[in-house]
Coordinates of C-alpha atoms in Angstrom, one line a residue:
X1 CA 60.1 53.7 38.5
X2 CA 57.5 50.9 37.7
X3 CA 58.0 49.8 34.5
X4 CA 55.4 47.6 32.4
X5 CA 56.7 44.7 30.1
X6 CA 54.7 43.9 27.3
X7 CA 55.0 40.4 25.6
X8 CA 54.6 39.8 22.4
X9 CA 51.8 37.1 21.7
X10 CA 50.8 35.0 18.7
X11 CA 47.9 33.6 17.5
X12 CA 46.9 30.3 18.4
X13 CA 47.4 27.9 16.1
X14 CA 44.1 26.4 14.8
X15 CA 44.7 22.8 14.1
X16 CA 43.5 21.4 10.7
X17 CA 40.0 19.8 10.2
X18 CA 40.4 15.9 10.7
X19 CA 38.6 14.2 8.1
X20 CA 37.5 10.5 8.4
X21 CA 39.4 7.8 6.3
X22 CA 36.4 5.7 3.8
X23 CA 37.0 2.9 6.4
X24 CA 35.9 4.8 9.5
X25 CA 33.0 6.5 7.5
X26 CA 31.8 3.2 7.0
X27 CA 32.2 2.0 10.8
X28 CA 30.5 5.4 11.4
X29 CA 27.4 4.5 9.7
X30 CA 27.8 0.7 11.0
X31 CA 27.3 1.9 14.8
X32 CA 24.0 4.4 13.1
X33 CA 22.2 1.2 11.5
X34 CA 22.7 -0.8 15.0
X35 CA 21.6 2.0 17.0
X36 CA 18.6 2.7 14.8
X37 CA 18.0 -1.2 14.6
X38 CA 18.3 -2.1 18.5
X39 CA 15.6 0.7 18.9
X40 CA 13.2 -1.1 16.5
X41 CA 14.2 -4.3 17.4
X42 CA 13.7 -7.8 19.9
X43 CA 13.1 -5.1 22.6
X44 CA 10.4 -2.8 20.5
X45 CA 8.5 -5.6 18.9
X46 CA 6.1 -7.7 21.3
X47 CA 7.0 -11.4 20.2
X48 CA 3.3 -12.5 20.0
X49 CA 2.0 -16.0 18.1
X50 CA 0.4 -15.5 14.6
X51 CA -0.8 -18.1 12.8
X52 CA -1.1 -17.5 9.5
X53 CA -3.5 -19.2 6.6
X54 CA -2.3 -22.7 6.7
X55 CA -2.3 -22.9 10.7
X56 CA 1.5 -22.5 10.9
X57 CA 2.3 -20.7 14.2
X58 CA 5.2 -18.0 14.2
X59 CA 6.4 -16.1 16.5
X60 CA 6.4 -12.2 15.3
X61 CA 9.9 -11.0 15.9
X62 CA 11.8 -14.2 16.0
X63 CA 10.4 -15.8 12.8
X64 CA 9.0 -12.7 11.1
X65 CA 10.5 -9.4 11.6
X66 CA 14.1 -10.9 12.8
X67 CA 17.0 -9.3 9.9
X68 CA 13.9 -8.9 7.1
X69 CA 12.6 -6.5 5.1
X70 CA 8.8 -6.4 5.3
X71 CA 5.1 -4.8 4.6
X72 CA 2.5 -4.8 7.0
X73 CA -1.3 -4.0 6.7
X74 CA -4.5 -4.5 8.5
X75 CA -7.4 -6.4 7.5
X76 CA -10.1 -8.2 7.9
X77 CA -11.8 -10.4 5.9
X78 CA -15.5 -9.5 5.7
X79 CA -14.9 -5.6 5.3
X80 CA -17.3 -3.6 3.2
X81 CA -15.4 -0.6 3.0
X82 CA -11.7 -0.2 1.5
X83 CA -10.1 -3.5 2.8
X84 CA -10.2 -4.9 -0.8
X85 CA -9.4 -2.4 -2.4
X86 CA -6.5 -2.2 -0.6
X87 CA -5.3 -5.6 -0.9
X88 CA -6.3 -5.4 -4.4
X89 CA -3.6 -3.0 -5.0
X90 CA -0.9 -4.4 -2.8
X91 CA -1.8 -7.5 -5.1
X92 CA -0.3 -5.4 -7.6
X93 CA 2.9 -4.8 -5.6
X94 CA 3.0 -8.0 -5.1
X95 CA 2.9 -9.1 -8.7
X96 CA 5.9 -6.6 -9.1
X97 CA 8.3 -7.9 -6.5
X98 CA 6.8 -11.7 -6.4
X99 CA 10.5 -13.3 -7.5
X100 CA 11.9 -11.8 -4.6
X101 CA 9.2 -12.6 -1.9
X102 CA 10.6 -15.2 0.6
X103 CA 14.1 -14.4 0.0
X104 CA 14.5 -10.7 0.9
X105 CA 11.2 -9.1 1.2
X106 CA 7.8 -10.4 3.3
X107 CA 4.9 -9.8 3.0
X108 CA 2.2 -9.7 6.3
X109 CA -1.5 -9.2 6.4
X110 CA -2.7 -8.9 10.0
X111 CA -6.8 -9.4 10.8
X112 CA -7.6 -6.7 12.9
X113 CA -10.6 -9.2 13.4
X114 CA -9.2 -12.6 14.8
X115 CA -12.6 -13.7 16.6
X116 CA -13.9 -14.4 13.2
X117 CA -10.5 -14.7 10.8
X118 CA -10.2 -18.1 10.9
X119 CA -7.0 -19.5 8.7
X120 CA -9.9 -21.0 7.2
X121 CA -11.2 -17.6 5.6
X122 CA -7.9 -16.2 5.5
X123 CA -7.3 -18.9 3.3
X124 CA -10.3 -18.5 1.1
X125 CA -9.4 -14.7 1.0
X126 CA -6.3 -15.1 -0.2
X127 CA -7.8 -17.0 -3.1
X128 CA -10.0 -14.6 -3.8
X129 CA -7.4 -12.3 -5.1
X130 CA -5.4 -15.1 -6.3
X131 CA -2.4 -14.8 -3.9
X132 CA 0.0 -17.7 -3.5
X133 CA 1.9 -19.0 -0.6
X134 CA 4.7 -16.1 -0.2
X135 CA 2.6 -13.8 1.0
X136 CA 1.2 -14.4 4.6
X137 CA -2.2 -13.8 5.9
X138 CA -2.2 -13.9 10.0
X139 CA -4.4 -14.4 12.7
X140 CA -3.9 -14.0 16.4
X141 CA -5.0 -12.6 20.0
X142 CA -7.0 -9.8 19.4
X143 CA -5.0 -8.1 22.9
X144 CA -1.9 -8.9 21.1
X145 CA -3.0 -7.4 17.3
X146 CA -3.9 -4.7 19.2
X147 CA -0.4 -4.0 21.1
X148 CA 1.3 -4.6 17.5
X149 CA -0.8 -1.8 16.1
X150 CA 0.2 0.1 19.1
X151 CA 4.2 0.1 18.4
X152 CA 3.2 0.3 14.6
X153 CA 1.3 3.9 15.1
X154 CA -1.7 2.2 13.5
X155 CA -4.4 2.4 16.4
X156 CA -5.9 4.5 17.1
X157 CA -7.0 4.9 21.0
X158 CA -10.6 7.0 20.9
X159 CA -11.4 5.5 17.7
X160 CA -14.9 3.6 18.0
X161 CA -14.5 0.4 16.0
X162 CA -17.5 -1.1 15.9
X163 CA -19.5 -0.1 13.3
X164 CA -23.1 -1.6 12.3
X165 CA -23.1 -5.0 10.1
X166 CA -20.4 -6.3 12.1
X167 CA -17.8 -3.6 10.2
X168 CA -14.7 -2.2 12.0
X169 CA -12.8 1.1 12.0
X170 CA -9.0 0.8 11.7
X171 CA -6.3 2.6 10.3
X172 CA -5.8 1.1 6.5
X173 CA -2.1 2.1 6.7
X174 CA 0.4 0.1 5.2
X175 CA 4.1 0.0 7.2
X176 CA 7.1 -1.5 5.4
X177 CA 10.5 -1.2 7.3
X178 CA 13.7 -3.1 7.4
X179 CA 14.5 -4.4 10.9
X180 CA 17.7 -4.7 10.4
X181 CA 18.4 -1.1 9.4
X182 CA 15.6 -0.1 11.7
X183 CA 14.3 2.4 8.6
X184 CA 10.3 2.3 8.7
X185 CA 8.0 4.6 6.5
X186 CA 3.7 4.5 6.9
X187 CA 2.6 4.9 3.1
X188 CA -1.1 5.0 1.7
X189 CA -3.0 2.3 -0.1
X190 CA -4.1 4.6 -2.4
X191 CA -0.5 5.3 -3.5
X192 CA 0.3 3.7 -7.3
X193 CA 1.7 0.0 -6.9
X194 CA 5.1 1.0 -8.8
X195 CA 6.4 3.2 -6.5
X196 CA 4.9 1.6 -3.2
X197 CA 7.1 -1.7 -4.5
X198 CA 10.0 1.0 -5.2
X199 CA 10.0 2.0 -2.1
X200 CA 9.6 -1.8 -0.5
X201 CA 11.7 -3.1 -2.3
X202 CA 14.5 -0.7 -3.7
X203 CA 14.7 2.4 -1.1
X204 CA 14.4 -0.2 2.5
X205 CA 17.0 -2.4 0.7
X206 CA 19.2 0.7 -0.1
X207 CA 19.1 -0.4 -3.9
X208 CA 21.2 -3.8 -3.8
X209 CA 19.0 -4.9 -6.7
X210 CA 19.8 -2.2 -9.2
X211 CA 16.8 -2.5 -11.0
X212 CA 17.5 -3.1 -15.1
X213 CA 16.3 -0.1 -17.5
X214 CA 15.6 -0.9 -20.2
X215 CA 14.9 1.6 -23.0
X216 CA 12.0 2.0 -25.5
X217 CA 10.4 3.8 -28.2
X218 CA 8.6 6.9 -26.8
X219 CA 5.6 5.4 -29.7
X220 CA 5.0 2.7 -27.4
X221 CA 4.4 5.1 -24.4
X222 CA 0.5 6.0 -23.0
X223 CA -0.5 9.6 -24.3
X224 CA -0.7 11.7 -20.9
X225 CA -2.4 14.4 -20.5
X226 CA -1.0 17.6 -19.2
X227 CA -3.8 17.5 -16.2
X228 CA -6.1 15.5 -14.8
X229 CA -10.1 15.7 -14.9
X230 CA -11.9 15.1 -11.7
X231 CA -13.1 12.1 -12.7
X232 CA -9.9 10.8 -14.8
X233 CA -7.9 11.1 -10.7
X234 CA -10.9 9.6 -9.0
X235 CA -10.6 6.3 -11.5
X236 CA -6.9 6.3 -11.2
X237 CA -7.2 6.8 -7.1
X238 CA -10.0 4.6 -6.4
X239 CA -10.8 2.2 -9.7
X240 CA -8.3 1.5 -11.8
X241 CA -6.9 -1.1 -9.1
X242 CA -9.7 -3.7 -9.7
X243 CA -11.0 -2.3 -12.9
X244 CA -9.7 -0.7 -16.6
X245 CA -11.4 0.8 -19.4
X246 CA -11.4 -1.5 -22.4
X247 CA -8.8 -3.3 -20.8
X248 CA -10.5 -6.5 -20.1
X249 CA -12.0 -8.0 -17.1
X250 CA -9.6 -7.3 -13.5
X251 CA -10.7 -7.7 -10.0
X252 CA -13.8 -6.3 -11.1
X253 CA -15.5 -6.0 -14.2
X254 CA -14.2 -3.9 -17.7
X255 CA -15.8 -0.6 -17.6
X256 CA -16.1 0.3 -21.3
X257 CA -19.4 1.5 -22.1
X258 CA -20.6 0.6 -18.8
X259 CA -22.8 4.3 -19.5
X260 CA -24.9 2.4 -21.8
X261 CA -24.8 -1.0 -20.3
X262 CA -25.6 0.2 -16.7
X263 CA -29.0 2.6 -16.1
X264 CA -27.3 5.9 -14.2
X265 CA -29.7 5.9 -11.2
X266 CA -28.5 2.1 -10.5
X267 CA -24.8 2.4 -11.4
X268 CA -24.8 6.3 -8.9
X269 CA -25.9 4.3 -6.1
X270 CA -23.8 0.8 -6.6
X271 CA -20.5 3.3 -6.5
X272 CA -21.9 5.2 -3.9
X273 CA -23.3 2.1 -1.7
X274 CA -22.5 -1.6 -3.4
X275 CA -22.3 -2.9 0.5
X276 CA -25.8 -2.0 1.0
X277 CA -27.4 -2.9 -2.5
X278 CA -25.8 -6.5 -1.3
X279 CA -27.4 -6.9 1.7
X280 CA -30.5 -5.8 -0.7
X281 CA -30.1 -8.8 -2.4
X282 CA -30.3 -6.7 -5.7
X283 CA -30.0 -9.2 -8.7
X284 CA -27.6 -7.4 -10.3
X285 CA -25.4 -6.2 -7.5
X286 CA -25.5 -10.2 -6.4
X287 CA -24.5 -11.0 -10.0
X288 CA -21.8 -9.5 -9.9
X289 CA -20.9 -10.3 -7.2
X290 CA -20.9 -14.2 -7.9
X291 CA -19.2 -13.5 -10.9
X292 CA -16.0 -11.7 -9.6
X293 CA -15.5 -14.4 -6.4
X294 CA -17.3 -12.9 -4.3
X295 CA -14.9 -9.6 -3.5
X296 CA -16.9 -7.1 -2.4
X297 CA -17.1 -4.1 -4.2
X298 CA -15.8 -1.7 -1.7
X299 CA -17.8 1.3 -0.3
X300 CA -15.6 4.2 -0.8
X301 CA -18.0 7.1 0.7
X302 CA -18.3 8.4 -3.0
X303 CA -20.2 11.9 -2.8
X304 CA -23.0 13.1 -5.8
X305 CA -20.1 15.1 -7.2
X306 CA -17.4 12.4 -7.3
X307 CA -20.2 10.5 -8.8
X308 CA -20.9 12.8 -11.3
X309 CA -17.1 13.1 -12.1
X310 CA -16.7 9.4 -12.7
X311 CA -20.1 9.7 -15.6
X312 CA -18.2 12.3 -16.9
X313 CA -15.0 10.6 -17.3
X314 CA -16.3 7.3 -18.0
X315 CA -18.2 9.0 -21.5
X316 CA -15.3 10.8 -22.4
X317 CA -13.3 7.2 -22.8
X318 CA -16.5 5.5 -24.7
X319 CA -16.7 8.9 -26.6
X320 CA -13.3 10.2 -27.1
X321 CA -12.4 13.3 -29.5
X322 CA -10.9 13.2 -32.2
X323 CA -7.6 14.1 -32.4
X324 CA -7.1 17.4 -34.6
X325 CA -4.2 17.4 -37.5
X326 CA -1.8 19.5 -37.6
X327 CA -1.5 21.9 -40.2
X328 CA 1.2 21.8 -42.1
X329 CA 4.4 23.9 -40.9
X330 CA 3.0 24.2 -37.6
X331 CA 4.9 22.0 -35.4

């Protein structure tokens, strides 16, 4: 007689979820922020000699990326094309986070053109736009800029960067990242100066400067429309960096009624080729350019339409509509 025995089993017991104390959470995220820093770190970064505006030599890692938070762009001084207007709008970035410069943020411009960037025209650049000492302008090795673009994702390998008039192709990418974190982001130039300093100077710092809100009477506040006209985006894009509308005189000069001052077939082709009209010698275009210290206004490749945008836009502000009252009960 065979007999079977059956044994009663029970369910495993499941044990319960361990959850991590506020104290190992933080030594959790400690051990994240090292790993992610030694990754973008002394090992990353080639420790290459700059020398910046004044002739000061630095190494890159050890004097300026060691335990900082930073922005870093490529220039050079002689560009035609979008280098000012780029540093014309990180100007304005600057002007935003300026009490803090030196302390806890830096600010780099590299010449992606060191044969001819002396610290001599770096120098005279930087007065140009009327920037003071805490923001660095750098020179270097042109082997060694190029290496630093490298681990930055900013060159570009098949890109051919000699163009005519002794212009250069580069990537006009701006990089801001906090080394001891290791967090990095590539932004735009074309972004608005408010949030690129946000971003600089808030986000890498993981807000330990709370900014202070203060509140104000929605009267005070620009009208905004619910879209924007071709032209209104192009001018906030592209112009409203180095010039306003009945603003006064910026970078460059006030546009109000610049339709009237200006004949169209000359004002079409300075937007569309001011580098060119320069090397023209047109009186104007040289006028100009004395006037505003010699920046040069860039050449943006501006098409026929976006020109055409721009006329319309720029009549609309000398012309504006009137605005139509409300009748009453309507609301």
């Amino acid at each position: 007689k065979s007999t079977t025995s059956t044994q009663k089993t029970t369910p495993e017991t499941k044990a319960a979820p361990k959850f991590k104390s506020p104290a190992e959470i933080k030594k959790s995220l400690r051990e994240r922020r090292k790993m992610r820093s030694s990754r973008y770190g002394a090992k990353y970064f080639p420790n290459i000699e700059l020398t910046n505006q004044d002739g000061k030599k630095f190494k890159l890692f050890d004097d300026l990326l060691k335990d900082k938070v930073v922005s870093i762009n490529f220039i050079f001084t002689s560009c035609e094309n979008v280098c000012p207007l780029e540093t014309a709008r990180l100007k304005e970035v600057y002007e935003i986070v300026k009490p803090r410069l030196g302390k806890d943020l830096f600010m780099y411009s590299i010449t992606v053109d060191p044969a001819r960037d002396t610290p001599e025209k770096l120098k005279a650049y930087k007065k140009k736009f009327g920037i003071g000492d805490d923001w660095d302008f750098l020179t270097g090795n042109k082997k060694d800029i190029d290496e630093l673009r490298t681990k930055l994702g900013l060159y570009i390998k098949d890109l051919n960067e000699t163009l005519p008039n002794g212009q250069i192709d580069h990537n006009i990418s701006l990089v801001m990242g906090n080394t001891r974190t290791g967090k990095w982001m590539k932004r735009s130039p074309y972004e608005d100066a408010a949030v690129l300093a946000t971003m600089f100077g808030d986000w890498l710092t993981n807000w330990r400067n709370k900014p202070v809100i203060k509140s104000v009477d929605y009267k005070t506040a620009d009208n905004l429309a619910t879209t924007y006209s071709d032209g209104e985006f192009l001018f906030r894009t592209r112009c409203r960096t180095c010039h306003t509308i009945g603003g006064g005189d910026g970078v460059g000069p006030d546009l109000k009624g610049i339709m009237k001052k200006r004949e169209k077939k000359w004002l079409a082709r300075w937007i569309k080729e001011p580098n060119v009209m320069i090397r023209e010698k047109d009186p104007i275009a040289l006028a100009l350019y004395e006037k505003f210290n010699r920046i040069n206004m860039p050449n943006l490749r501006m098409s026929n339409a976006d020109v055409t945008n721009l006329f319309e836009y720029f009549e609309s502000q000398d012309n504006p509509k009137p605005k139509v009252k409300k009748r009453a009960g309507i609301k």
